[in-house]
């Protein structure tokens, strides 16, 4: 229910509901299970934790052109965007509806499916499982992974990562499992959070308070170099939307070629990368950037996005 | 330890209902809150439900809400607030912003 | 009762036909020796039928990735397991459902590789890749059954376990641990005393640590009372799952089925309500989106 | 007469000579000492019960020497009396745990505040006095003269000359007090070089130099990430600019390190510009090189800044702006805590900062019952300097408005420093900013202090700014009126709830209390779009790449 259109707003500073509304065509978004449904967590009250009418995730459907866009937009300010029972079920619900919509579209538009093919867009902002309802969150993660596999060959799932909390924990592999990933340099993607790495390896090896190190390890620019992020955009709602629209204008097969995992071929490519990890044993992501031909890796973080994109050397992809 | 539910009711201004049936605003971040405004025909009364983890501030809520209802001139309204340690200043600010938007004004 | 923690290899011997386990061989492929040593993969037979084994070896240490030991699933381990799954699919791609080799997951893992190099190269992809492979195998008609013999902790359980059709577990008396975080840590973070949390976990199984709570949530299909029973239980669940799949009842297997099972056992009771209302609300507006 | 002739007048010098002779057996000739010999050196030159100064404050730390002092044999060295600016490192509290030190006179404690309070309660530490920086520095020359000083510098040469550069801070005052009373000075340096950029401390005031295995610790205490500034802070900043800076034409300023004052800095080029205040306010500062001040400097607001210390990452920027900052003939910045404190005490018209608690009489404190945090330098600025005699517009106006002056000065005109507290009525987790009784009282009881540690006394405080409004306390004509003015801006705290709406109306009519509405400020405008820089990267851009934030703040 946000008024106005904030295309010029920073994606990083936009809240989940604003992102959901502004990513799709103006005025086309219908929130499903909106705040009026008052679907709050049944588990947080007993633990004395504040509840939210949307349980930290905005779900709904909008349009980009003729295509229905099923949106999941997480709110990092509510318990770090963590996934509990309701939050998880809402994610699952969106996938189920998108898959049903695909069946309908496939039946109705067999010859022109790409124009009507539904898409799932996830604007991630989460650390993964919500501790207060951890078991439910865990089971929901598994359901989402199962459903992502169901979408293969049917409809694209696109990740947008550029919000404050980033995308960590179990949601880190959910994002990896989607078809394409769009990030801003401010976006963060990983599995293990910095504090846990510090705890495991010691402050000398990994100082979790060093934000620059975290950016180099998990940030949009690094993930772009590694081909773990497909499209790198400025931190603007409009830039995320433009990248999303451009991507969706491509044939489905081309979108699928953005994937990094999800087939034996891709796993073999990743295994070559792991062999390189063992060989290089980098002390810092900069060592890897240099390996891929960036002569002055220390300068890459300083560059504005456009300049970065024009000079950066990325990991060559093996599977196309 | 569990969450607290508080309820308040104020005279409000008859005939000052918001144009839409309901309106939602805010994010339940730490130190912040969300509010759901619902139009209710109740002789101008403004009823408020607060769900909060903080204890011992019932009187403060009452004062903040009473002042908001009086100063804003709202009426025939139900407010449902999910609070997460918002200070009285933030509560007042968020309520004003929400009402301003619900009345069709520009977001604050 | 004796704990099976750290005894992934022993568990394999207790489960499969004696002497039948050919480590590193899956279908036509052989995994390189010493690769991903924390993961044990290979082919064995169960009652004469070939099965793919995917297990953790908590005794192994990965010399290339120092955070990978004590059953941790690192990048090599996860991709090795994913490869074994894809090889299984390939080997049986022409066989009908019911004849495709079952995949048995023997679970005893405390986590995914929590290191700097892992994050630089993308540990999230490795665990994601393995999960997608398992889901693909499941949907291709393979029966995928997980047997939790020791630790099934948080993300590592998602990686290796929660994508199975059915999940079985030894009881807590065997030292089995299924959780995201122990109650003591939850107590520290939520600042609630442990007694109160224990009391609350009796009312609601959603945050408590332990096999029994996962059972109530539908996260564990069956608790196998003792290690000796693992072999028969696994064989029985392979049959159950295959029967369901032969009749096309895929929704009664895998992660989705655990939703229904949980609701039945009084676990996640709000989930079905969420799904129902979302479907209802979408139905009301769908005509304007599905042109 | 006979007695006088026999009396020795250089016992200190002779004692020092003996200690240095003992040291030479370990270090050999020359001033350079190997890191591995430092513990033995300390055992040779320190005697039980000595007054020791371990240099350190809220910024730089002689951390290597502190850590080595922890390793001396407590059998040989014990009962030390620490006289120093800060007790800020683990190694500082460890000295007491090991019995090496037993007493402390200090100014600031920071991260060790909790441990210190505990150690005092357990009787492990004899607490001397808690000072402001300036008074402690004063006592270095009267009754707390250090026998041995352990200091930190960037560079030294083999003759012991030191380069302390942008982080000169407390070094000159410590070395002067120690050396000229025949004491011993040991310096840890990041490197030993042939030629120093300039000499900040002359070599003949320094006895030993050791190259530390790692650079001295430097805390970027004055860096605030604009991304974390909230709407409420922006509102208070707008009120301060319009209701105080503009109202009094405040040109010379010292302010705190919180987000409220960072917001003021970042509003100057936007909101301040809009009000037409450029050149009229905030032209000169006694202040550390706050990164959030960069946009105001770059937009031409600021003519002059003298710094207490350096700020990590700001070195190149400061160096490139010698018209604004104090920069040596070599081209590199210098700071000096003593001089900046003097400047802050006498030469600025306004102090503005935040606090934890304000009581009903306007006394404020950052103390909590379980932490001995100390004062640092704030009270030297957060007071009315009674020795001030020069006049300025702001000082005269504030003095002329004083409602109580008639009772103390009769008709004699006098100026007054503006001392302003920016206060949230409630902080996080609903901790009230206004209280009936300061936690400082409880700390006094627990730690056995002579007085509750008050940062700024009510009679020095001239203004309080909260979201509710500004209280112009100096205008009040009685204590009762002051209390009413404080209550009127204390919001929904227990103190604020006592406010009588009638009384508040009267105070507003008299201009003693002004709400945002009275000031012509729309709270709805108070949002982040007003900030000249919204994040650290914006600050780097404003600086033309000269500001190089440390990793802790550089999120790219």
PDB file of C-alpha atoms in Angstrom, chain A residues 28-34 37 39 42-43 46-47 59 61-63 68 70 85-86 89-90 92-94 96-97 101 108-109 116 129 131-136 138-143 145-146 149-150 172-173 176-177 189-192 197 200-201 205-206 217 222-223 226 228 260-264 267 270-271 273-274 276-278 281-285 288, chain C residues 29 31 35 64-65 67 69 75-76 79-80 82-83 86-87 90 112-117 119-125 127-129 131-132 135-136 138-139 154-155 157-158 162-163 179-181 186 189-190 192 196-197 200 204-209 213-214 217 219 251 255-256 258 267-271 273-275 277-279 281-282 285 288-291:
ATOM      1  CA  UNK A  28      -0.210  -3.899 -11.152  1.00  0.00           C
ATOM      2  CA  UNK A  29       0.748  -5.373  -7.802  1.00  0.00           C
ATOM      3  CA  UNK A  30      -1.793  -7.257  -5.716  1.00  0.00           C
ATOM      4  CA  UNK A  31      -0.528  -8.360  -2.368  1.00  0.00           C
ATOM      5  CA  UNK A  32      -1.587 -11.849  -1.379  1.00  0.00           C
ATOM      6  CA  UNK A  33      -2.033 -12.355   2.343  1.00  0.00           C
ATOM      7  CA  UNK A  34      -1.699  -8.635   2.902  1.00  0.00           C
ATOM      8  CA  UNK A  37      -5.126 -10.773   6.757  1.00  0.00           C
ATOM      9  CA  UNK A  39      -1.384 -13.534   9.456  1.00  0.00           C
ATOM     10  CA  UNK A  42       1.738 -18.050  16.045  1.00  0.00           C
ATOM     11  CA  UNK A  43       5.062 -18.771  17.725  1.00  0.00           C
ATOM     12  CA  UNK A  46       5.038 -16.894  23.605  1.00  0.00           C
ATOM     13  CA  UNK A  47       8.694 -15.956  23.225  1.00  0.00           C
ATOM     14  CA  UNK A  59       4.014 -11.804  -1.294  1.00  0.00           C
ATOM     15  CA  UNK A  61       1.414 -10.927  -7.988  1.00  0.00           C
ATOM     16  CA  UNK A  62       1.983  -8.188 -10.509  1.00  0.00           C
ATOM     17  CA  UNK A  63       2.690  -7.860 -14.181  1.00  0.00           C
ATOM     18  CA  UNK A  68       2.336 -12.470 -14.469  1.00  0.00           C
ATOM     19  CA  UNK A  70       4.897 -13.680  -8.666  1.00  0.00           C
ATOM     20  CA  UNK A  85       6.472 -20.903   9.627  1.00  0.00           C
ATOM     21  CA  UNK A  86       4.233 -18.208   8.106  1.00  0.00           C
ATOM     22  CA  UNK A  89       4.595 -20.913   3.916  1.00  0.00           C
ATOM     23  CA  UNK A  90       4.059 -17.629   2.069  1.00  0.00           C
ATOM     24  CA  UNK A  92       5.893 -21.832  -0.736  1.00  0.00           C
ATOM     25  CA  UNK A  93       2.450 -20.470  -1.584  1.00  0.00           C
ATOM     26  CA  UNK A  94       3.873 -18.147  -4.219  1.00  0.00           C
ATOM     27  CA  UNK A  96       2.636 -23.154  -5.924  1.00  0.00           C
ATOM     28  CA  UNK A  97       0.544 -20.402  -7.478  1.00  0.00           C
ATOM     29  CA  UNK A 101      -0.292 -20.265 -13.461  1.00  0.00           C
ATOM     30  CA  UNK A 108      -3.751 -21.167 -23.257  1.00  0.00           C
ATOM     31  CA  UNK A 109      -0.693 -19.920 -25.138  1.00  0.00           C
ATOM     32  CA  UNK A 116       2.739 -15.210 -20.992  1.00  0.00           C
ATOM     33  CA  UNK A 129      16.144 -19.752   9.334  1.00  0.00           C
ATOM     34  CA  UNK A 131      15.761 -19.044  15.390  1.00  0.00           C
ATOM     35  CA  UNK A 132      12.470 -18.606  17.269  1.00  0.00           C
ATOM     36  CA  UNK A 133      10.725 -21.093  15.029  1.00  0.00           C
ATOM     37  CA  UNK A 134      13.790 -22.780  13.678  1.00  0.00           C
ATOM     38  CA  UNK A 135      12.378 -26.206  12.873  1.00  0.00           C
ATOM     39  CA  UNK A 136       9.496 -24.770  10.869  1.00  0.00           C
ATOM     40  CA  UNK A 138      14.175 -25.375   8.202  1.00  0.00           C
ATOM     41  CA  UNK A 139      11.356 -27.454   6.762  1.00  0.00           C
ATOM     42  CA  UNK A 140      10.161 -24.485   4.711  1.00  0.00           C
ATOM     43  CA  UNK A 141      13.616 -24.078   3.179  1.00  0.00           C
ATOM     44  CA  UNK A 142      13.504 -27.674   1.986  1.00  0.00           C
ATOM     45  CA  UNK A 143      10.079 -27.092   0.479  1.00  0.00           C
ATOM     46  CA  UNK A 145      14.251 -26.003  -2.839  1.00  0.00           C
ATOM     47  CA  UNK A 146      11.862 -28.768  -3.877  1.00  0.00           C
ATOM     48  CA  UNK A 149      13.314 -27.962  -8.888  1.00  0.00           C
ATOM     49  CA  UNK A 150       9.663 -28.146  -9.973  1.00  0.00           C
ATOM     50  CA  UNK A 172      21.991 -18.352   0.290  1.00  0.00           C
ATOM     51  CA  UNK A 173      21.588 -21.717  -1.421  1.00  0.00           C
ATOM     52  CA  UNK A 176      22.070 -20.096  -5.851  1.00  0.00           C
ATOM     53  CA  UNK A 177      19.447 -22.560  -7.056  1.00  0.00           C
ATOM     54  CA  UNK A 189      25.331 -13.346  -0.859  1.00  0.00           C
ATOM     55  CA  UNK A 190      26.749 -16.264   1.042  1.00  0.00           C
ATOM     56  CA  UNK A 191      26.046 -19.286   3.210  1.00  0.00           C
ATOM     57  CA  UNK A 192      27.895 -18.773   6.472  1.00  0.00           C
ATOM     58  CA  UNK A 197      33.495 -17.652  10.010  1.00  0.00           C
ATOM     59  CA  UNK A 200      35.589 -20.834  13.219  1.00  0.00           C
ATOM     60  CA  UNK A 201      38.813 -19.418  11.771  1.00  0.00           C
ATOM     61  CA  UNK A 205      42.010 -15.020   9.318  1.00  0.00           C
ATOM     62  CA  UNK A 206      38.615 -13.395   9.081  1.00  0.00           C
ATOM     63  CA  UNK A 217      34.019 -11.972  -0.027  1.00  0.00           C
ATOM     64  CA  UNK A 222      32.846 -10.336  -6.266  1.00  0.00           C
ATOM     65  CA  UNK A 223      29.875 -12.510  -7.108  1.00  0.00           C
ATOM     66  CA  UNK A 226      32.797 -15.310 -10.100  1.00  0.00           C
ATOM     67  CA  UNK A 228      27.640 -16.183  -9.266  1.00  0.00           C
ATOM     68  CA  UNK A 260      25.344 -21.914 -12.079  1.00  0.00           C
ATOM     69  CA  UNK A 261      24.062 -25.195 -10.644  1.00  0.00           C
ATOM     70  CA  UNK A 262      21.205 -27.547 -11.344  1.00  0.00           C
ATOM     71  CA  UNK A 263      22.749 -29.980 -13.821  1.00  0.00           C
ATOM     72  CA  UNK A 264      25.607 -32.491 -13.857  1.00  0.00           C
ATOM     73  CA  UNK A 267      28.365 -29.353 -11.179  1.00  0.00           C
ATOM     74  CA  UNK A 270      31.896 -25.986 -10.234  1.00  0.00           C
ATOM     75  CA  UNK A 271      34.209 -28.888  -9.342  1.00  0.00           C
ATOM     76  CA  UNK A 273      36.388 -24.143  -9.604  1.00  0.00           C
ATOM     77  CA  UNK A 274      36.815 -26.001  -6.307  1.00  0.00           C
ATOM     78  CA  UNK A 276      41.199 -23.941  -8.352  1.00  0.00           C
ATOM     79  CA  UNK A 277      40.223 -22.934  -4.812  1.00  0.00           C
ATOM     80  CA  UNK A 278      42.450 -25.689  -3.447  1.00  0.00           C
ATOM     81  CA  UNK A 281      44.138 -21.156  -1.536  1.00  0.00           C
ATOM     82  CA  UNK A 282      43.473 -17.418  -1.660  1.00  0.00           C
ATOM     83  CA  UNK A 283      43.923 -15.314   1.457  1.00  0.00           C
ATOM     84  CA  UNK A 284      41.551 -12.776  -0.018  1.00  0.00           C
ATOM     85  CA  UNK A 285      39.093 -12.575  -2.907  1.00  0.00           C
ATOM     86  CA  UNK A 288      41.119 -14.653  -7.287  1.00  0.00           C
TER      87      UNK A 288
ATOM     88  CA  UNK C  29      31.686 -43.612 -12.958  1.00  0.00           C
ATOM     89  CA  UNK C  31      34.955 -40.850  -8.014  1.00  0.00           C
ATOM     90  CA  UNK C  35      38.313 -36.371  -3.161  1.00  0.00           C
ATOM     91  CA  UNK C  64      42.761 -29.026   1.180  1.00  0.00           C
ATOM     92  CA  UNK C  65      40.036 -27.315   3.206  1.00  0.00           C
ATOM     93  CA  UNK C  67      37.388 -26.243   8.102  1.00  0.00           C
ATOM     94  CA  UNK C  69      36.432 -32.302   9.321  1.00  0.00           C
ATOM     95  CA  UNK C  75      32.552 -27.937  -1.304  1.00  0.00           C
ATOM     96  CA  UNK C  76      34.264 -31.109  -2.513  1.00  0.00           C
ATOM     97  CA  UNK C  79      29.769 -31.778  -5.273  1.00  0.00           C
ATOM     98  CA  UNK C  80      30.951 -35.343  -4.845  1.00  0.00           C
ATOM     99  CA  UNK C  82      25.793 -34.337  -6.195  1.00  0.00           C
ATOM    100  CA  UNK C  83      27.874 -36.205  -8.793  1.00  0.00           C
ATOM    101  CA  UNK C  86      23.543 -37.473 -11.132  1.00  0.00           C
ATOM    102  CA  UNK C  87      25.410 -40.698 -11.964  1.00  0.00           C
ATOM    103  CA  UNK C  90      22.087 -41.407 -15.613  1.00  0.00           C
ATOM    104  CA  UNK C 112      28.604 -26.938   5.879  1.00  0.00           C
ATOM    105  CA  UNK C 113      32.139 -25.657   5.420  1.00  0.00           C
ATOM    106  CA  UNK C 114      32.225 -22.382   7.351  1.00  0.00           C
ATOM    107  CA  UNK C 115      35.401 -20.883   5.864  1.00  0.00           C
ATOM    108  CA  UNK C 116      36.652 -17.879   3.983  1.00  0.00           C
ATOM    109  CA  UNK C 117      37.677 -19.809   0.882  1.00  0.00           C
ATOM    110  CA  UNK C 119      32.548 -18.161   0.857  1.00  0.00           C
ATOM    111  CA  UNK C 120      34.863 -16.776  -1.825  1.00  0.00           C
ATOM    112  CA  UNK C 121      34.109 -19.723  -4.113  1.00  0.00           C
ATOM    113  CA  UNK C 122      30.487 -20.144  -3.041  1.00  0.00           C
ATOM    114  CA  UNK C 123      29.676 -22.866  -0.529  1.00  0.00           C
ATOM    115  CA  UNK C 124      26.038 -21.900  -1.072  1.00  0.00           C
ATOM    116  CA  UNK C 125      26.272 -23.272  -4.613  1.00  0.00           C
ATOM    117  CA  UNK C 127      25.027 -27.356  -0.951  1.00  0.00           C
ATOM    118  CA  UNK C 128      22.392 -26.016  -3.348  1.00  0.00           C
ATOM    119  CA  UNK C 129      23.719 -28.206  -6.167  1.00  0.00           C
ATOM    120  CA  UNK C 131      19.904 -30.517  -3.008  1.00  0.00           C
ATOM    121  CA  UNK C 132      18.785 -29.851  -6.572  1.00  0.00           C
ATOM    122  CA  UNK C 135      15.202 -33.298  -5.860  1.00  0.00           C
ATOM    123  CA  UNK C 136      15.768 -34.189  -9.500  1.00  0.00           C
ATOM    124  CA  UNK C 138      13.325 -37.919  -6.460  1.00  0.00           C
ATOM    125  CA  UNK C 139      11.170 -36.440  -9.201  1.00  0.00           C
ATOM    126  CA  UNK C 154      20.631 -26.911  10.544  1.00  0.00           C
ATOM    127  CA  UNK C 155      21.930 -26.137   7.037  1.00  0.00           C
ATOM    128  CA  UNK C 157      20.571 -31.308   7.395  1.00  0.00           C
ATOM    129  CA  UNK C 158      18.977 -29.242   4.628  1.00  0.00           C
ATOM    130  CA  UNK C 162      15.729 -32.815   4.095  1.00  0.00           C
ATOM    131  CA  UNK C 163      15.477 -33.379   0.330  1.00  0.00           C
ATOM    132  CA  UNK C 179      18.287 -29.082  15.430  1.00  0.00           C
ATOM    133  CA  UNK C 180      19.161 -25.662  14.178  1.00  0.00           C
ATOM    134  CA  UNK C 181      20.541 -24.604  17.501  1.00  0.00           C
ATOM    135  CA  UNK C 186      18.316 -20.159  22.012  1.00  0.00           C
ATOM    136  CA  UNK C 189      19.931 -15.280  22.442  1.00  0.00           C
ATOM    137  CA  UNK C 190      16.289 -14.822  23.434  1.00  0.00           C
ATOM    138  CA  UNK C 192      14.556 -16.606  28.245  1.00  0.00           C
ATOM    139  CA  UNK C 196      10.578 -21.796  30.417  1.00  0.00           C
ATOM    140  CA  UNK C 197      11.788 -22.702  26.920  1.00  0.00           C
ATOM    141  CA  UNK C 200       7.131 -23.942  25.828  1.00  0.00           C
ATOM    142  CA  UNK C 204       4.960 -26.138  20.365  1.00  0.00           C
ATOM    143  CA  UNK C 205       7.665 -28.164  18.677  1.00  0.00           C
ATOM    144  CA  UNK C 206       8.772 -25.434  16.299  1.00  0.00           C
ATOM    145  CA  UNK C 207      11.918 -24.239  17.982  1.00  0.00           C
ATOM    146  CA  UNK C 208      13.018 -27.042  20.262  1.00  0.00           C
ATOM    147  CA  UNK C 209      15.995 -29.227  19.524  1.00  0.00           C
ATOM    148  CA  UNK C 213      10.100 -32.515  17.979  1.00  0.00           C
ATOM    149  CA  UNK C 214      11.001 -33.109  14.355  1.00  0.00           C
ATOM    150  CA  UNK C 217       6.524 -31.585  12.917  1.00  0.00           C
ATOM    151  CA  UNK C 219      10.194 -33.651   9.666  1.00  0.00           C
ATOM    152  CA  UNK C 251       3.004 -35.162  -3.411  1.00  0.00           C
ATOM    153  CA  UNK C 255       9.491 -32.032   1.484  1.00  0.00           C
ATOM    154  CA  UNK C 256       5.924 -31.253   0.425  1.00  0.00           C
ATOM    155  CA  UNK C 258       6.165 -33.311   5.410  1.00  0.00           C
ATOM    156  CA  UNK C 267       3.211 -29.522  14.038  1.00  0.00           C
ATOM    157  CA  UNK C 268       3.019 -26.661  11.571  1.00  0.00           C
ATOM    158  CA  UNK C 269      -0.671 -25.909  11.852  1.00  0.00           C
ATOM    159  CA  UNK C 270      -0.670 -22.381  10.429  1.00  0.00           C
ATOM    160  CA  UNK C 271       1.068 -23.399   7.193  1.00  0.00           C
ATOM    161  CA  UNK C 273      -4.091 -21.944   6.492  1.00  0.00           C
ATOM    162  CA  UNK C 274      -1.549 -19.667   4.809  1.00  0.00           C
ATOM    163  CA  UNK C 275      -1.574 -21.756   1.646  1.00  0.00           C
ATOM    164  CA  UNK C 277      -5.879 -18.256   1.940  1.00  0.00           C
ATOM    165  CA  UNK C 278      -3.246 -17.323  -0.607  1.00  0.00           C
ATOM    166  CA  UNK C 279      -4.849 -19.627  -3.160  1.00  0.00           C
ATOM    167  CA  UNK C 281      -7.088 -14.599  -2.666  1.00  0.00           C
ATOM    168  CA  UNK C 282      -5.277 -15.298  -5.924  1.00  0.00           C
ATOM    169  CA  UNK C 285      -7.895 -11.772  -8.923  1.00  0.00           C
ATOM    170  CA  UNK C 288      -6.553 -10.070 -14.467  1.00  0.00           C
ATOM    171  CA  UNK C 289      -3.145 -11.722 -14.398  1.00  0.00           C
ATOM    172  CA  UNK C 290      -3.654 -14.857 -16.460  1.00  0.00           C
ATOM    173  CA  UNK C 291      -4.484 -13.349 -19.817  1.00  0.00           C
TER     174      UNK C 291
END
